[in-house]
Tab-separated table of C-alpha atoms in Angstrom:
chain	number	residue	atom	x	y	z
A	5	MET	CA	-36.502	35.062	125.226
A	6	ASN	CA	-34.530	31.925	126.590
A	7	GLN	CA	-34.559	30.081	130.399
A	8	TYR	CA	-31.379	28.705	131.503
A	9	ALA	CA	-30.539	26.271	134.364
A	10	PHE	CA	-26.766	25.978	135.983
A	11	THR	CA	-26.434	22.556	137.688
A	12	GLY	CA	-23.066	23.416	140.447
A	13	PHE	CA	-23.964	26.248	141.719
A	14	PRO	CA	-22.603	28.181	143.328
A	15	GLY	CA	-19.013	26.976	141.745
A	16	PHE	CA	-17.259	29.496	139.983
A	17	LEU	CA	-17.552	28.888	136.216
A	18	ALA	CA	-21.469	28.593	136.901
A	19	GLY	CA	-20.308	31.991	138.222
A	20	LYS	CA	-18.698	33.095	135.711
A	21	LEU	CA	-21.072	31.334	133.037
A	22	ILE	CA	-23.360	33.599	133.922
A	23	THR	CA	-22.310	36.108	134.842
A	24	HIS	CA	-21.118	36.380	131.203
A	25	LEU	CA	-24.876	35.321	129.623
A	26	ALA	CA	-25.511	38.778	131.643
A	27	THR	CA	-23.862	40.508	128.857
A	28	LEU	CA	-26.515	39.870	126.550
A	29	PRO	CA	-29.288	40.545	128.660
A	30	ASP	CA	-32.427	41.103	126.293
A	31	GLN	CA	-31.673	36.778	125.721
A	32	ILE	CA	-32.481	35.530	129.572
A	33	GLY	CA	-35.745	35.707	131.100
A	34	THR	CA	-34.999	33.804	133.741
A	35	ILE	CA	-31.666	31.541	135.088
A	36	TYR	CA	-32.157	28.739	137.822
A	37	ALA	CA	-29.303	28.221	139.684
A	38	LEU	CA	-29.589	24.446	141.175
A	39	HIS	CA	-27.264	23.783	145.346
A	40	LEU	CA	-27.271	21.800	147.451
A	41	PRO	CA	-29.527	23.018	150.538
A	42	ALA	CA	-26.398	23.158	152.723
A	43	GLN	CA	-25.503	25.162	150.509
A	44	ARG	CA	-28.028	27.821	151.010
A	45	PRO	CA	-25.802	30.709	152.264
A	46	GLU	CA	-22.466	30.593	149.252
A	47	ALA	CA	-25.950	30.901	147.055
A	48	LEU	CA	-27.313	33.314	148.239
A	49	ALA	CA	-24.098	34.870	148.805
A	50	LEU	CA	-22.910	34.299	144.675
A	51	LYS	CA	-25.990	35.387	143.885
A	52	GLN	CA	-26.262	39.616	145.541
A	53	GLU	CA	-22.525	39.429	144.010
A	54	LEU	CA	-24.386	38.574	140.269
A	55	LEU	CA	-27.268	40.999	140.983
A	56	ALA	CA	-24.595	44.095	142.254
A	57	THR	CA	-22.579	43.516	139.039
A	58	THR	CA	-24.451	42.386	136.256
A	59	SER	CA	-27.748	43.374	134.697
A	60	LEU	CA	-29.540	40.792	136.037
A	61	GLN	CA	-32.647	41.630	138.415
A	62	ASP	CA	-33.204	39.348	141.581
A	63	GLU	CA	-35.970	37.796	140.086
A	64	GLN	CA	-34.156	36.557	136.782
A	65	LEU	CA	-32.017	34.698	139.131
A	66	VAL	CA	-33.371	31.894	141.459
A	67	LEU	CA	-31.643	30.286	143.345
A	68	VAL	CA	-33.246	26.179	143.466
A	69	GLU	CA	-32.711	23.721	145.810
A	70	ALA	CA	-31.562	20.682	144.439
A	71	ASP	CA	-29.161	17.005	144.542
A	72	ILE	CA	-28.024	15.805	141.231
A	73	THR	CA	-27.072	12.449	143.668
A	74	LEU	CA	-30.989	12.221	143.226
A	75	PRO	CA	-33.998	10.302	140.359
A	76	GLU	CA	-35.340	13.574	141.082
A	77	VAL	CA	-33.245	16.504	141.216
A	78	ILE	CA	-34.761	19.303	142.301
A	79	LEU	CA	-36.589	19.152	146.174
A	80	ASP	CA	-39.179	20.913	144.781
A	81	PRO	CA	-41.789	19.377	143.065
A	82	ILE	CA	-43.765	22.281	141.810
A	83	MET	CA	-40.533	24.281	140.918
A	84	ARG	CA	-39.861	21.015	139.322
A	85	SER	CA	-42.394	20.896	137.208
A	86	VAL	CA	-42.552	24.177	135.929
A	87	ILE	CA	-38.534	23.916	135.427
A	88	GLU	CA	-38.902	21.044	133.051
A	89	ARG	CA	-41.755	22.742	131.153
A	90	GLU	CA	-39.863	26.244	130.728
A	91	VAL	CA	-36.040	25.547	130.595
A	92	ASN	CA	-33.998	25.895	127.300
A	93	TYR	CA	-30.796	25.756	128.314
A	94	ILE	CA	-28.969	23.114	130.463
A	95	PHE	CA	-25.378	24.233	132.092
A	96	HIS	CA	-24.257	20.453	133.504
A	97	LEU	CA	-21.145	21.269	135.568
A	98	ALA	CA	-21.870	19.891	139.287
A	99	ALA	CA	-19.444	17.256	139.864
A	100	ALA	CA	-16.673	15.107	142.337
A	101	TYR	CA	-13.521	17.470	140.914
A	102	ASP	CA	-11.001	16.167	143.106
A	103	LEU	CA	-8.535	13.868	141.551
A	104	SER	CA	-8.454	12.040	144.910
A	105	ILE	CA	-11.661	11.139	145.105
A	106	PRO	CA	-12.913	7.460	146.238
A	107	TYR	CA	-14.926	5.286	143.340
A	108	ASP	CA	-17.464	5.716	145.763
A	109	VAL	CA	-18.532	9.388	145.495
A	110	GLY	CA	-17.039	10.088	142.212
A	111	TYR	CA	-20.146	7.474	141.802
A	112	ARG	CA	-22.552	8.983	142.713
A	113	VAL	CA	-21.743	12.453	141.614
A	114	ASN	CA	-20.251	11.957	138.371
A	115	LEU	CA	-21.939	9.083	136.672
A	116	LEU	CA	-25.543	9.120	138.300
A	117	GLY	CA	-25.675	13.119	138.301
A	118	THR	CA	-25.183	13.306	134.912
A	119	LYS	CA	-28.150	9.738	134.605
A	120	HIS	CA	-30.429	12.012	136.365
A	121	MET	CA	-29.481	14.841	134.769
A	122	THR	CA	-29.911	14.010	131.421
A	123	ALA	CA	-33.220	12.383	132.161
A	124	PHE	CA	-34.330	15.665	133.541
A	125	ALA	CA	-33.346	16.855	129.869
A	126	LYS	CA	-34.187	14.371	128.084
A	127	ARG	CA	-38.296	15.256	129.334
A	128	ALA	CA	-38.043	18.974	128.963
A	129	LYS	CA	-40.350	20.096	126.656
A	130	HIS	CA	-38.899	23.056	125.171
A	131	LEU	CA	-35.016	22.555	125.279
A	132	LYS	CA	-33.059	23.828	122.713
A	133	ARG	CA	-29.198	22.340	124.005
A	134	TYR	CA	-27.996	20.622	126.720
A	135	VAL	CA	-24.337	21.686	127.923
A	136	TYR	CA	-21.945	18.622	129.601
A	137	PHE	CA	-19.007	19.256	131.266
A	138	SER	CA	-17.016	16.926	130.775
A	139	THR	CA	-12.365	16.708	131.364
A	140	ALA	CA	-10.111	15.933	128.879
A	141	TYR	CA	-8.728	13.763	131.250
A	142	VAL	CA	-11.209	11.498	130.037
A	143	SER	CA	-8.516	9.970	127.611
A	144	GLY	CA	-7.410	8.239	131.217
A	145	ARG	CA	-3.789	7.140	130.140
A	146	ARG	CA	-4.443	6.977	126.756
A	147	GLN	CA	-1.051	8.132	124.750
A	148	GLY	CA	-1.087	10.086	120.991
A	149	THR	CA	-3.470	12.467	119.727
A	150	VAL	CA	-7.021	12.093	120.679
A	151	TYR	CA	-9.460	13.287	118.941
A	152	GLU	CA	-12.449	14.988	120.000
A	153	ASN	CA	-14.597	13.116	118.180
A	154	GLU	CA	-13.565	9.924	120.274
A	155	LEU	CA	-14.580	8.856	123.524
A	156	TRP	CA	-14.481	5.057	124.226
A	157	HIS	CA	-10.994	3.141	125.435
A	158	ARG	CA	-10.240	0.413	127.213
A	159	VAL	CA	-6.667	1.966	128.791
A	160	GLN	CA	-6.659	2.725	132.514
A	161	PHE	CA	-7.238	5.830	134.341
A	162	LYS	CA	-4.492	6.772	136.636
A	163	ASN	CA	-7.897	7.790	139.095
A	164	HIS	CA	-11.722	8.144	140.331
A	165	TYR	CA	-12.096	11.190	138.851
A	166	GLU	CA	-11.457	10.257	135.763
A	167	ALA	CA	-12.791	7.583	135.711
A	168	THR	CA	-15.890	8.438	137.065
A	169	LYS	CA	-15.956	11.532	134.533
A	170	TYR	CA	-15.187	8.690	131.612
A	171	GLU	CA	-18.580	6.832	132.654
A	172	ALA	CA	-20.441	10.321	133.188
A	173	GLU	CA	-19.813	11.400	129.302
A	174	ALA	CA	-20.372	7.908	127.770
A	175	ILE	CA	-24.429	8.093	129.248
A	176	VAL	CA	-23.920	11.557	127.318
A	177	SER	CA	-22.656	10.722	125.017
A	178	ARG	CA	-25.401	8.070	124.212
A	179	GLU	CA	-27.728	10.259	124.194
A	180	LEU	CA	-26.530	12.575	121.412
A	181	GLY	CA	-28.561	11.371	118.557
A	182	SER	CA	-32.311	11.765	120.923
A	183	ILE	CA	-31.293	15.103	122.463
A	184	PRO	CA	-29.972	18.468	121.524
A	185	ALA	CA	-26.018	18.478	123.503
A	186	THR	CA	-23.255	19.499	123.768
A	187	ILE	CA	-20.263	18.376	125.130
A	188	ILE	CA	-17.331	20.400	126.182
A	189	ARG	CA	-14.149	18.732	127.862
A	190	PRO	CA	-11.404	21.360	129.611
A	191	GLY	CA	-8.047	21.023	130.595
A	192	ILE	CA	-6.555	22.453	133.191
A	193	VAL	CA	-8.926	25.596	133.705
A	194	ILE	CA	-6.563	28.050	135.285
A	195	GLY	CA	-6.856	31.798	136.260
A	196	HIS	CA	-8.313	34.789	133.940
A	197	SER	CA	-6.327	35.547	130.946
A	198	LYS	CA	-6.140	39.661	131.661
A	199	THR	CA	-6.082	39.727	135.431
A	200	GLY	CA	-5.054	36.581	136.909
A	201	GLU	CA	-7.250	35.950	138.807
A	202	THR	CA	-9.029	32.934	140.269
A	203	LYS	CA	-11.093	31.365	142.910
A	204	LYS	CA	-8.647	28.960	144.812
A	205	PHE	CA	-5.173	27.849	144.544
A	206	ASP	CA	-5.216	23.850	143.575
A	207	GLY	CA	-4.342	21.744	140.689
A	208	VAL	CA	-1.119	22.775	139.033
A	209	TYR	CA	-0.813	26.154	142.094
A	210	PHE	CA	0.711	23.639	143.722
A	211	VAL	CA	4.158	23.826	141.494
A	212	LEU	CA	3.985	28.271	143.087
A	213	LYS	CA	2.795	26.583	146.971
A	214	LEU	CA	5.838	24.692	147.006
A	215	MET	CA	8.104	27.410	144.813
A	216	ASP	CA	6.976	30.016	146.689
A	217	GLN	CA	7.757	26.955	149.729
A	218	LEU	CA	11.057	26.835	149.017
A	219	ARG	CA	11.629	30.121	147.447
A	220	GLN	CA	15.062	30.588	149.794
A	221	ALA	CA	17.319	28.005	148.094
A	222	ALA	CA	16.419	29.422	144.148
A	223	PRO	CA	17.260	29.151	141.529
A	224	LEU	CA	15.571	25.005	142.216
A	225	PRO	CA	16.284	22.567	139.422
A	226	TYR	CA	13.557	20.888	137.185
A	227	ILE	CA	11.976	18.306	137.981
A	228	GLY	CA	12.324	15.762	135.128
A	229	ARG	CA	13.736	15.718	131.586
A	230	GLN	CA	10.507	15.243	130.250
A	231	ASN	CA	8.769	18.167	128.397
A	232	ILE	CA	5.198	16.355	128.491
A	233	GLU	CA	2.535	18.660	126.935
A	234	VAL	CA	1.073	20.754	129.774
A	235	ASN	CA	-3.008	21.485	129.019
A	236	LEU	CA	-3.338	24.773	130.565
A	237	VAL	CA	-6.511	27.302	129.735
A	238	PRO	CA	-7.952	30.126	131.108
A	239	TYR	CA	-11.379	30.225	132.490
A	240	ASP	CA	-12.231	33.584	130.655
A	241	TYR	CA	-10.979	31.234	127.121
A	242	VAL	CA	-13.287	28.368	128.488
A	243	VAL	CA	-16.259	31.029	129.227
A	244	GLU	CA	-16.565	32.751	126.615
A	245	ALA	CA	-16.059	29.428	124.274
A	246	THR	CA	-19.040	27.368	126.161
A	247	ALA	CA	-20.969	30.332	125.790
A	248	TYR	CA	-20.928	30.352	121.918
A	249	LEU	CA	-20.809	26.951	121.546
A	250	ALA	CA	-23.699	26.385	123.675
A	251	HIS	CA	-25.938	28.989	121.426
A	252	ALA	CA	-24.402	28.522	118.222
A	253	PRO	CA	-25.651	25.611	115.720
A	254	VAL	CA	-22.257	24.661	115.053
A	255	GLY	CA	-22.398	23.400	118.451
A	256	LEU	CA	-24.908	20.844	118.605
A	257	LYS	CA	-24.421	17.384	119.036
A	258	ARG	CA	-20.624	17.700	119.290
A	259	THR	CA	-18.244	17.209	121.645
A	260	PHE	CA	-15.647	19.965	122.014
A	261	HIS	CA	-11.807	20.171	123.394
A	262	LEU	CA	-11.457	23.545	125.425
A	263	THR	CA	-7.634	22.911	125.576
A	264	ASP	CA	-4.904	24.838	125.105
A	265	PRO	CA	-4.015	24.087	120.645
A	266	PHE	CA	-0.284	24.437	121.251
A	267	PRO	CA	0.476	23.381	124.788
A	268	HIS	CA	4.160	24.161	126.248
A	269	GLY	CA	5.773	21.199	128.084
A	270	ALA	CA	6.072	20.651	131.400
A	271	ARG	CA	9.727	21.555	131.477
A	272	GLU	CA	8.700	25.056	129.643
A	273	VAL	CA	6.543	25.616	132.382
A	274	TYR	CA	8.073	25.355	135.395
A	275	ARG	CA	10.409	27.852	133.942
A	276	MET	CA	8.665	30.032	132.518
A	277	ILE	CA	6.958	29.635	136.294
A	278	HIS	CA	10.072	30.223	138.194
A	279	GLU	CA	11.446	33.172	136.113
A	280	ALA	CA	8.015	34.912	137.218
A	281	MET	CA	8.829	33.595	140.616
A	282	PHE	CA	11.810	34.508	140.860
A	283	GLY	CA	13.188	36.269	138.196
A	284	ARG	CA	16.010	34.085	136.890
A	285	SER	CA	15.632	30.851	134.878
A	286	PRO	CA	16.484	27.240	136.939
A	287	ARG	CA	19.029	25.242	137.497
A	288	GLY	CA	20.195	21.709	138.035
A	289	THR	CA	17.590	18.639	137.808
A	290	ILE	CA	16.249	16.085	139.196
A	291	PRO	CA	14.962	12.189	138.710
A	292	HIS	CA	10.899	12.053	138.500
A	293	PHE	CA	11.308	9.088	141.385
A	294	ALA	CA	13.307	11.337	143.426
A	295	ALA	CA	10.139	14.505	143.259
A	296	GLU	CA	7.676	12.158	144.605
A	297	THR	CA	9.579	10.466	147.256
A	298	GLY	CA	10.070	13.532	148.701
A	299	PHE	CA	6.575	14.470	147.730
A	300	SER	CA	5.589	11.787	150.147
A	301	ALA	CA	8.382	11.959	152.775
A	302	LEU	CA	7.720	16.115	153.364
A	303	GLN	CA	4.203	15.313	153.590
A	304	LEU	CA	3.210	17.664	151.310
A	305	SER	CA	-0.375	16.067	150.909
A	306	GLU	CA	-1.160	17.016	154.082
A	307	ARG	CA	0.339	20.132	154.418
A	308	TYR	CA	-1.006	21.858	151.056
A	309	GLY	CA	-3.581	19.429	150.347
A	310	VAL	CA	-2.674	18.981	147.207
A	311	PRO	CA	-3.387	15.201	145.969
A	312	LYS	CA	-0.751	12.866	145.445
A	313	GLU	CA	-2.176	12.198	141.981
A	314	LEU	CA	-1.778	15.453	140.226
A	315	LEU	CA	1.867	14.306	139.818
A	316	ALA	CA	0.976	12.149	136.786
A	317	TYR	CA	-0.274	15.085	134.640
A	318	PHE	CA	3.271	16.318	135.053
A	319	LYS	CA	4.850	12.555	132.837
A	320	HIS	CA	1.919	11.639	130.974
A	321	GLN	CA	2.822	11.863	126.858
A	322	VAL	CA	-0.976	13.175	125.496
A	323	HIS	CA	-1.811	15.449	122.779
A	324	PHE	CA	-5.699	16.695	122.505
A	325	ASP	CA	-6.917	17.615	119.064
A	326	THR	CA	-9.154	20.800	118.872
A	327	THR	CA	-9.943	20.903	114.690
A	328	GLN	CA	-13.061	20.768	115.835
A	329	THR	CA	-12.917	23.228	118.280
A	330	LEU	CA	-11.196	25.369	116.242
A	331	ARG	CA	-12.905	25.035	113.561
A	332	ALA	CA	-15.783	26.147	115.114
A	333	LEU	CA	-14.664	28.967	116.619
A	334	ASN	CA	-13.615	30.465	113.286
A	335	GLY	CA	-14.137	33.936	112.851
A	336	THR	CA	-15.766	34.118	116.680
A	337	GLY	CA	-12.321	36.388	117.640
A	338	ILE	CA	-12.465	34.260	120.484
A	339	VAL	CA	-9.471	32.579	121.160
A	340	CYS	CA	-7.086	30.901	123.358
A	341	PRO	CA	-4.279	32.414	124.040
A	342	ASP	CA	-0.890	31.560	124.606
A	343	LEU	CA	0.217	30.550	127.893
A	344	GLN	CA	3.787	32.411	128.023
A	345	ASP	CA	1.402	35.840	127.566
A	346	TYR	CA	-0.070	35.638	130.580
A	347	LEU	CA	1.289	33.100	132.792
A	348	PRO	CA	3.213	36.427	134.410
A	349	ASP	CA	-0.766	37.854	135.269
A	350	ILE	CA	-1.235	34.099	136.915
A	351	VAL	CA	1.726	34.489	138.967
A	352	ALA	CA	1.402	37.625	140.066
A	353	TYR	CA	-2.431	37.494	141.083
A	354	TYR	CA	-1.297	34.196	143.406
A	355	ASN	CA	2.009	36.219	145.015
A	356	THR	CA	-1.191	39.314	145.834
A	357	HIS	CA	-4.085	37.306	146.855
A	358	LYS	CA	-2.135	33.838	148.589
A	359	GLU	CA	-1.902	35.359	152.335
A	360	ALA	CA	-6.155	35.389	151.970
A	361	GLY	CA	-5.730	32.293	150.275
A	362	THR	CA	-8.268	32.565	148.027
């Protein structure tokens, strides 16, 4: 049986990955869920939920207080020694994901955190795989096609989140010759492709929030005429693909774009959301600069907690090649679904749960 360690607990993706792994309980010895001391109540709550909804037993899911910004990572020295000696798979998901983070926060959590976790992985005596969660947007402001075996570039970044994740991935990339690592680069992760379920309505869900607020003015206009690719992926695809690539030999020492191989353009995505919300297509177009001016004038960042940095992702043209991912997943049945097939479920889930602020 395998021993696992997860950072990023009690985060959404960590919980979903553990749920997925629990479908094969005979392969699991112990899962060590690393969490900040201040997150103990949330970690306990998620543990109880996982024990109630999966086949995991109490002794198989162990909560461990940790802080990846510290060199030792795991606070208790005895527990640190046990995990270093036993662990076979390390999933490093913890990061500062906010697009508006200041550089010093991104540096401590994303860069130093990854440096410390990578050193921890190198000390693990029986490590089979170190799975690092990066992002497709380490590409920064690159344009054209970005390939999975590419990282290094000198273009600027849209925000400090991208910059520090790039520097963090560079740390892991330099160690691919010395540790059994797999690098995962997801696109913009949204809800479940069958149910629309998600933990919170952030990121691209801002578009739904804004449309909902402007419901009385529908049909609404398009924003800009550019049809930039928008790379949205459902979390179930990310979870299933990651779990497979983390264990399969084909995933060893490689980087994978868990992005939509056939992404829709921004105008098309906007149209699909609009039709799901209002049952009719948008009408007219306003230019990007007018939308950005209105974004600031109406204080949308303050009112809805949406970073203004998000707008850059709807006007920057880049295509993420997925050749390596598609080849690795061929024959597994793990396929990224077409956005147009499940977007109505995403919108329906939002409409049903928006009052709860999920």
